[in-house]
Amino acid sequence: MSDGATEVPVIDARSLVLDFKVNSDFESRPAVYANRAANCARGLAPLSLRPETRDGKIAIVGYGPSLQDSWPDLLRFDGPIWTVSKAHDFLLERGIQPTYHTDTDFREHKAGFNKLIGARTEYRIGTCVHPAYLDRLPAERTKLFHITPPHYGPYEAGYPKLECEYDVGTVAMRLAYTLGWREQHWYGFDFSSTPEGTHAGPHEGSKSDLYFVDVPFKDKTLRFGSTSLQLHAAMGVERMLRALPRLRPTIHGNGMIAPLLQARGKIGARRR
């Protein structure tokens, strides 16, 4: 580029390695251990991992840009709605009550991401969140569980352990699957950016490297903007789908993840 700006690299979707990962501040073990010890000492109820349903239908809602367009479908959705991150307040502000909500990020600023409390929402929260997050939640509707990337142990007794990716979207997907919700409808999970940004609204988080991703789709090539963190999470989705062949996701919205999975031969995900 003539102005001296760093040129954004272009990646072919088919060349992404399945273990694509980035270095980030997500693996700050002392903070995770301190949060977990404080949270487990509160005596909040553990989340049971026993199935709640057999082959149930559920909506999992993230905060990607496509949620701006797809959210009205949730007004007519005939099943539970499970939010992560800022999708919680996004839906409440539009009159949609999440059935469940999950967060897992250990950083203190995440405690202020959501300002609202659902009147009937059950909060299924990772033990590693900052204690200030739990200060705001209704104790009687809050249940805790451990997420278990191997390097985060040993774990406090009394709470179930869920083997999962770190990204909160895939945590909710995996947790819902474990509880029997096999027909999943994903909203706001794009793993790509638009000119307006990386999310459906303001989102304070880690900075990461920018990429363009070329995705073969039908008789053309689609180019998506993305980041290293988004690609890390997208490969986590593919790893999860390969490990859970009975999971049947339908992907709503026009983000990158559905054509990316199709281009990489993971045809278990449908796009709507």
Short mmCIF file of C-alpha atoms in Angstrom, two decimals:
data_model
loop_
_atom_site.label_atom_id
_atom_site.label_comp_id
_atom_site.label_asym_id
_atom_site.label_seq_id
_atom_site.Cartn_x
_atom_site.Cartn_y
_atom_site.Cartn_z
CA MET A 1 0.00 0.00 0.00
CA SER A 2 1.35 3.41 -0.92
CA ASP A 3 0.40 5.10 2.37
CA GLY A 4 2.66 2.82 4.37
CA ALA A 5 -0.18 0.92 6.07
CA THR A 6 0.30 -2.77 6.73
CA GLU A 7 -1.28 -4.86 4.03
CA VAL A 8 -3.93 -7.28 5.31
CA PRO A 9 -2.99 -10.86 4.44
CA VAL A 10 -5.37 -13.03 2.42
CA ILE A 11 -6.01 -16.67 3.40
CA ASP A 12 -7.74 -19.38 1.40
CA ALA A 13 -10.35 -20.97 3.69
CA ARG A 14 -9.30 -24.44 2.61
CA SER A 15 -5.72 -23.84 3.76
CA LEU A 16 -6.59 -23.03 7.39
CA VAL A 17 -5.12 -25.60 9.75
CA LEU A 18 -7.56 -27.20 12.16
CA ASP A 19 -5.39 -26.32 15.18
CA PHE A 20 -5.14 -22.62 14.19
CA LYS A 21 -4.58 -20.80 17.46
CA VAL A 22 -3.43 -17.40 18.62
CA ASN A 23 -1.55 -16.15 21.61
CA SER A 24 -3.81 -13.97 23.70
CA ASP A 25 -4.44 -12.86 27.26
CA PHE A 26 -7.10 -15.57 27.59
CA GLU A 27 -4.58 -17.91 29.20
CA SER A 28 -3.75 -15.87 32.28
CA ARG A 29 -3.67 -18.76 34.71
CA PRO A 30 -3.17 -16.90 38.02
CA ALA A 31 -6.25 -14.76 37.36
CA VAL A 32 -8.28 -17.82 36.34
CA TYR A 33 -7.28 -19.71 39.48
CA ALA A 34 -8.06 -16.74 41.73
CA ASN A 35 -11.47 -16.18 40.14
CA ARG A 36 -12.38 -19.83 40.35
CA ALA A 37 -11.39 -20.15 44.01
CA ALA A 38 -13.45 -17.10 44.97
CA ASN A 39 -16.47 -18.13 42.93
CA CYS A 40 -16.54 -21.73 44.14
CA ALA A 41 -16.41 -20.50 47.74
CA ARG A 42 -19.76 -18.72 47.29
CA GLY A 43 -21.75 -21.92 47.56
CA LEU A 44 -23.76 -21.36 44.38
CA ALA A 45 -25.52 -24.37 42.89
CA PRO A 46 -23.65 -26.59 40.43
CA LEU A 47 -25.06 -26.99 36.94
CA SER A 48 -26.19 -30.56 36.38
CA LEU A 49 -24.87 -32.12 33.17
CA ARG A 50 -27.67 -34.69 33.08
CA PRO A 51 -29.70 -34.47 29.85
CA GLU A 52 -32.66 -32.10 30.01
CA THR A 53 -34.21 -33.40 26.82
CA ARG A 54 -33.77 -35.98 24.09
CA ASP A 55 -32.88 -34.49 20.72
CA GLY A 56 -34.27 -31.10 21.65
CA LYS A 57 -34.38 -27.90 19.59
CA ILE A 58 -32.70 -24.74 20.83
CA ALA A 59 -31.40 -21.38 19.59
CA ILE A 60 -27.82 -20.43 20.53
CA VAL A 61 -27.28 -16.69 20.08
CA GLY A 62 -23.95 -14.90 19.74
CA TYR A 63 -23.14 -11.24 19.20
CA GLY A 64 -21.79 -11.32 15.64
CA PRO A 65 -22.74 -8.65 13.09
CA SER A 66 -25.44 -10.76 11.41
CA LEU A 67 -27.54 -10.65 14.59
CA GLN A 68 -28.56 -7.13 13.54
CA ASP A 69 -30.52 -8.69 10.66
CA SER A 70 -31.49 -12.13 11.98
CA TRP A 71 -32.78 -11.32 15.47
CA PRO A 72 -36.47 -10.82 14.44
CA ASP A 73 -36.65 -14.55 13.66
CA LEU A 74 -36.22 -15.19 17.38
CA LEU A 75 -39.56 -13.51 18.10
CA ARG A 76 -41.16 -16.59 16.51
CA PHE A 77 -38.65 -19.23 17.63
CA ASP A 78 -40.47 -22.21 19.16
CA GLY A 79 -37.89 -23.35 21.68
CA PRO A 80 -35.48 -22.17 24.38
CA ILE A 81 -33.07 -19.34 23.58
CA TRP A 82 -29.52 -19.48 24.93
CA THR A 83 -27.40 -16.33 24.73
CA VAL A 84 -23.71 -15.63 25.21
CA SER A 85 -21.80 -12.38 25.69
CA LYS A 86 -23.65 -9.16 24.75
CA ALA A 87 -26.38 -11.03 22.87
CA HIS A 88 -28.07 -11.19 26.30
CA ASP A 89 -28.77 -7.45 26.53
CA PHE A 90 -29.25 -7.13 22.76
CA LEU A 91 -32.26 -9.46 22.92
CA LEU A 92 -33.67 -8.12 26.18
CA GLU A 93 -33.63 -4.61 24.73
CA ARG A 94 -35.81 -5.96 21.89
CA GLY A 95 -38.29 -7.74 24.13
CA ILE A 96 -36.85 -11.26 23.83
CA GLN A 97 -36.22 -13.10 27.09
CA PRO A 98 -33.24 -15.51 27.01
CA THR A 99 -34.00 -18.83 28.61
CA TYR A 100 -30.34 -19.41 29.47
CA HIS A 101 -27.20 -17.32 29.37
CA THR A 102 -23.53 -18.30 29.56
CA ASP A 103 -20.29 -16.40 30.00
CA THR A 104 -16.83 -17.80 30.67
CA ASP A 105 -14.30 -14.98 30.23
CA PHE A 106 -12.11 -14.36 33.28
CA ARG A 107 -11.39 -10.66 32.65
CA GLU A 108 -12.89 -8.01 34.94
CA HIS A 109 -14.22 -5.73 32.20
CA LYS A 110 -16.49 -8.56 31.03
CA ALA A 111 -18.44 -8.21 34.27
CA GLY A 112 -19.86 -4.96 32.92
CA PHE A 113 -20.74 -6.18 29.45
CA ASN A 114 -24.39 -6.75 30.28
CA LYS A 115 -26.39 -4.19 32.24
CA LEU A 116 -29.75 -6.00 32.32
CA ILE A 117 -30.98 -9.07 34.20
CA GLY A 118 -33.53 -11.38 32.60
CA ALA A 119 -36.64 -11.82 34.73
CA ARG A 120 -36.72 -15.57 34.04
CA THR A 121 -33.24 -16.24 32.63
CA GLU A 122 -31.15 -19.00 34.16
CA TYR A 123 -27.46 -18.05 34.26
CA ARG A 124 -25.12 -20.93 33.47
CA ILE A 125 -21.74 -19.43 34.19
CA GLY A 126 -18.18 -20.71 34.07
CA THR A 127 -16.42 -20.76 37.43
CA CYS A 128 -13.55 -18.79 35.91
CA VAL A 129 -15.44 -15.50 35.37
CA HIS A 130 -14.43 -12.49 37.42
CA PRO A 131 -16.23 -12.49 40.81
CA ALA A 132 -17.72 -9.07 40.00
CA TYR A 133 -19.78 -10.80 37.31
CA LEU A 134 -21.48 -13.05 39.86
CA ASP A 135 -22.10 -10.12 42.21
CA ARG A 136 -24.76 -8.85 39.80
CA LEU A 137 -26.60 -12.13 39.15
CA PRO A 138 -29.57 -13.56 41.09
CA ALA A 139 -28.04 -16.36 43.16
CA GLU A 140 -31.19 -18.49 42.97
CA ARG A 141 -30.97 -18.56 39.14
CA THR A 142 -27.20 -18.91 38.80
CA LYS A 143 -25.47 -22.27 38.30
CA LEU A 144 -21.76 -22.85 37.86
CA PHE A 145 -19.60 -25.31 35.95
CA HIS A 146 -15.91 -25.70 35.16
CA ILE A 147 -14.58 -25.40 31.64
CA THR A 148 -11.62 -27.70 31.23
CA PRO A 149 -8.88 -26.76 28.85
CA PRO A 150 -6.23 -29.13 30.26
CA HIS A 151 -3.92 -26.39 31.52
CA TYR A 152 -6.58 -24.90 33.82
CA GLY A 153 -6.56 -27.70 36.41
CA PRO A 154 -6.65 -28.85 39.14
CA TYR A 155 -10.30 -27.99 39.69
CA GLU A 156 -12.27 -27.27 42.82
CA ALA A 157 -14.61 -30.07 43.89
CA GLY A 158 -18.38 -29.81 43.71
CA TYR A 159 -18.81 -28.47 40.19
CA PRO A 160 -19.06 -30.45 36.93
CA LYS A 161 -16.33 -30.20 34.30
CA LEU A 162 -17.12 -29.60 30.64
CA GLU A 163 -14.46 -30.42 28.06
CA CYS A 164 -14.74 -27.65 25.50
CA GLU A 165 -13.09 -24.93 23.49
CA TYR A 166 -12.45 -21.67 25.32
CA ASP A 167 -14.61 -19.49 23.05
CA VAL A 168 -17.89 -18.90 24.87
CA GLY A 169 -20.01 -19.61 21.79
CA THR A 170 -18.64 -23.12 21.39
CA VAL A 171 -18.88 -23.60 25.16
CA ALA A 172 -22.64 -22.95 24.98
CA MET A 173 -23.01 -25.15 21.90
CA ARG A 174 -21.13 -28.01 23.55
CA LEU A 175 -22.97 -27.59 26.84
CA ALA A 176 -26.36 -27.55 25.11
CA TYR A 177 -25.40 -30.70 23.20
CA THR A 178 -24.37 -32.42 26.44
CA LEU A 179 -27.76 -31.54 27.93
CA GLY A 180 -29.60 -33.11 24.99
CA TRP A 181 -30.16 -30.14 22.67
CA ARG A 182 -29.00 -31.70 19.39
CA GLU A 183 -30.97 -29.54 16.91
CA GLN A 184 -29.27 -26.19 17.32
CA HIS A 185 -30.06 -22.94 15.52
CA TRP A 186 -27.10 -20.58 15.60
CA TYR A 187 -27.71 -16.84 15.38
CA GLY A 188 -25.02 -14.17 15.43
CA PHE A 189 -22.15 -16.61 14.95
CA ASP A 190 -20.26 -15.25 11.97
CA PHE A 191 -16.54 -15.37 12.84
CA SER A 192 -16.18 -12.56 10.32
CA SER A 193 -16.37 -8.78 10.35
CA THR A 194 -18.24 -6.09 8.44
CA PRO A 195 -17.17 -2.50 7.74
CA GLU A 196 -19.16 -1.55 10.85
CA GLY A 197 -17.14 -3.86 13.10
CA THR A 198 -16.63 -7.35 14.49
CA HIS A 199 -19.89 -7.53 16.48
CA ALA A 200 -23.53 -6.46 16.40
CA GLY A 201 -22.70 -3.38 18.47
CA PRO A 202 -19.98 -1.95 20.71
CA HIS A 203 -17.67 -4.66 22.03
CA GLU A 204 -14.60 -4.06 24.17
CA GLY A 205 -12.13 -6.91 23.82
CA SER A 206 -8.69 -8.03 22.78
CA LYS A 207 -7.13 -6.63 19.64
CA SER A 208 -6.02 -9.22 17.12
CA ASP A 209 -4.50 -9.45 13.67
CA LEU A 210 -6.69 -8.74 10.64
CA TYR A 211 -7.16 -11.12 7.70
CA PHE A 212 -9.16 -11.49 4.54
CA VAL A 213 -10.47 -15.02 4.01
CA ASP A 214 -11.39 -16.22 0.53
CA VAL A 215 -14.13 -18.85 0.68
CA PRO A 216 -15.18 -20.84 -2.43
CA PHE A 217 -18.97 -20.88 -2.52
CA LYS A 218 -20.96 -22.36 -5.39
CA ASP A 219 -19.53 -20.82 -8.57
CA LYS A 220 -17.75 -17.85 -6.96
CA THR A 221 -15.36 -16.84 -4.21
CA LEU A 222 -16.58 -14.88 -1.21
CA ARG A 223 -14.13 -12.63 0.62
CA PHE A 224 -14.70 -12.02 4.33
CA GLY A 225 -12.88 -9.79 6.75
CA SER A 226 -11.86 -11.62 9.92
CA THR A 227 -9.38 -11.55 12.78
CA SER A 228 -6.99 -14.07 14.28
CA LEU A 229 -9.30 -14.52 17.29
CA GLN A 230 -12.31 -15.10 15.04
CA LEU A 231 -10.38 -17.68 13.00
CA HIS A 232 -9.25 -19.37 16.20
CA ALA A 233 -12.90 -19.66 17.25
CA ALA A 234 -14.03 -20.81 13.79
CA MET A 235 -11.57 -23.68 13.85
CA GLY A 236 -12.87 -24.52 17.31
CA VAL A 237 -16.35 -24.86 15.82
CA GLU A 238 -15.03 -27.23 13.16
CA ARG A 239 -13.18 -29.31 15.76
CA MET A 240 -16.37 -29.52 17.81
CA LEU A 241 -18.50 -30.58 14.83
CA ARG A 242 -16.02 -33.28 13.88
CA ALA A 243 -16.14 -34.57 17.46
CA LEU A 244 -19.97 -34.43 17.68
CA PRO A 245 -21.42 -35.93 14.49
CA ARG A 246 -24.94 -36.03 15.99
CA LEU A 247 -25.03 -32.27 16.43
CA ARG A 248 -27.31 -30.72 13.79
CA PRO A 249 -26.73 -26.97 13.51
CA THR A 250 -28.60 -24.58 11.26
CA ILE A 251 -26.65 -21.36 10.80
CA HIS A 252 -28.70 -18.17 10.42
CA GLY A 253 -27.25 -15.02 8.89
CA ASN A 254 -24.76 -14.15 6.19
CA GLY A 255 -21.49 -14.50 8.09
CA MET A 256 -18.45 -16.54 7.10
CA ILE A 257 -18.85 -19.69 9.16
CA ALA A 258 -21.43 -21.59 7.06
CA PRO A 259 -19.68 -21.25 3.68
CA LEU A 260 -16.33 -21.79 5.41
CA LEU A 261 -17.44 -25.11 6.88
CA GLN A 262 -18.94 -26.16 3.55
CA ALA A 263 -15.74 -25.27 1.68
CA ARG A 264 -13.70 -27.31 4.14
CA GLY A 265 -15.91 -30.36 3.71
CA LYS A 266 -17.76 -30.09 7.01
CA ILE A 267 -21.22 -30.48 5.53
CA GLY A 268 -23.04 -31.20 8.79
CA ALA A 269 -23.92 -27.51 9.16
CA ARG A 270 -26.80 -26.02 7.14
CA ARG A 271 -27.14 -22.36 6.26
CA ARG A 272 -30.45 -20.53 6.35
#
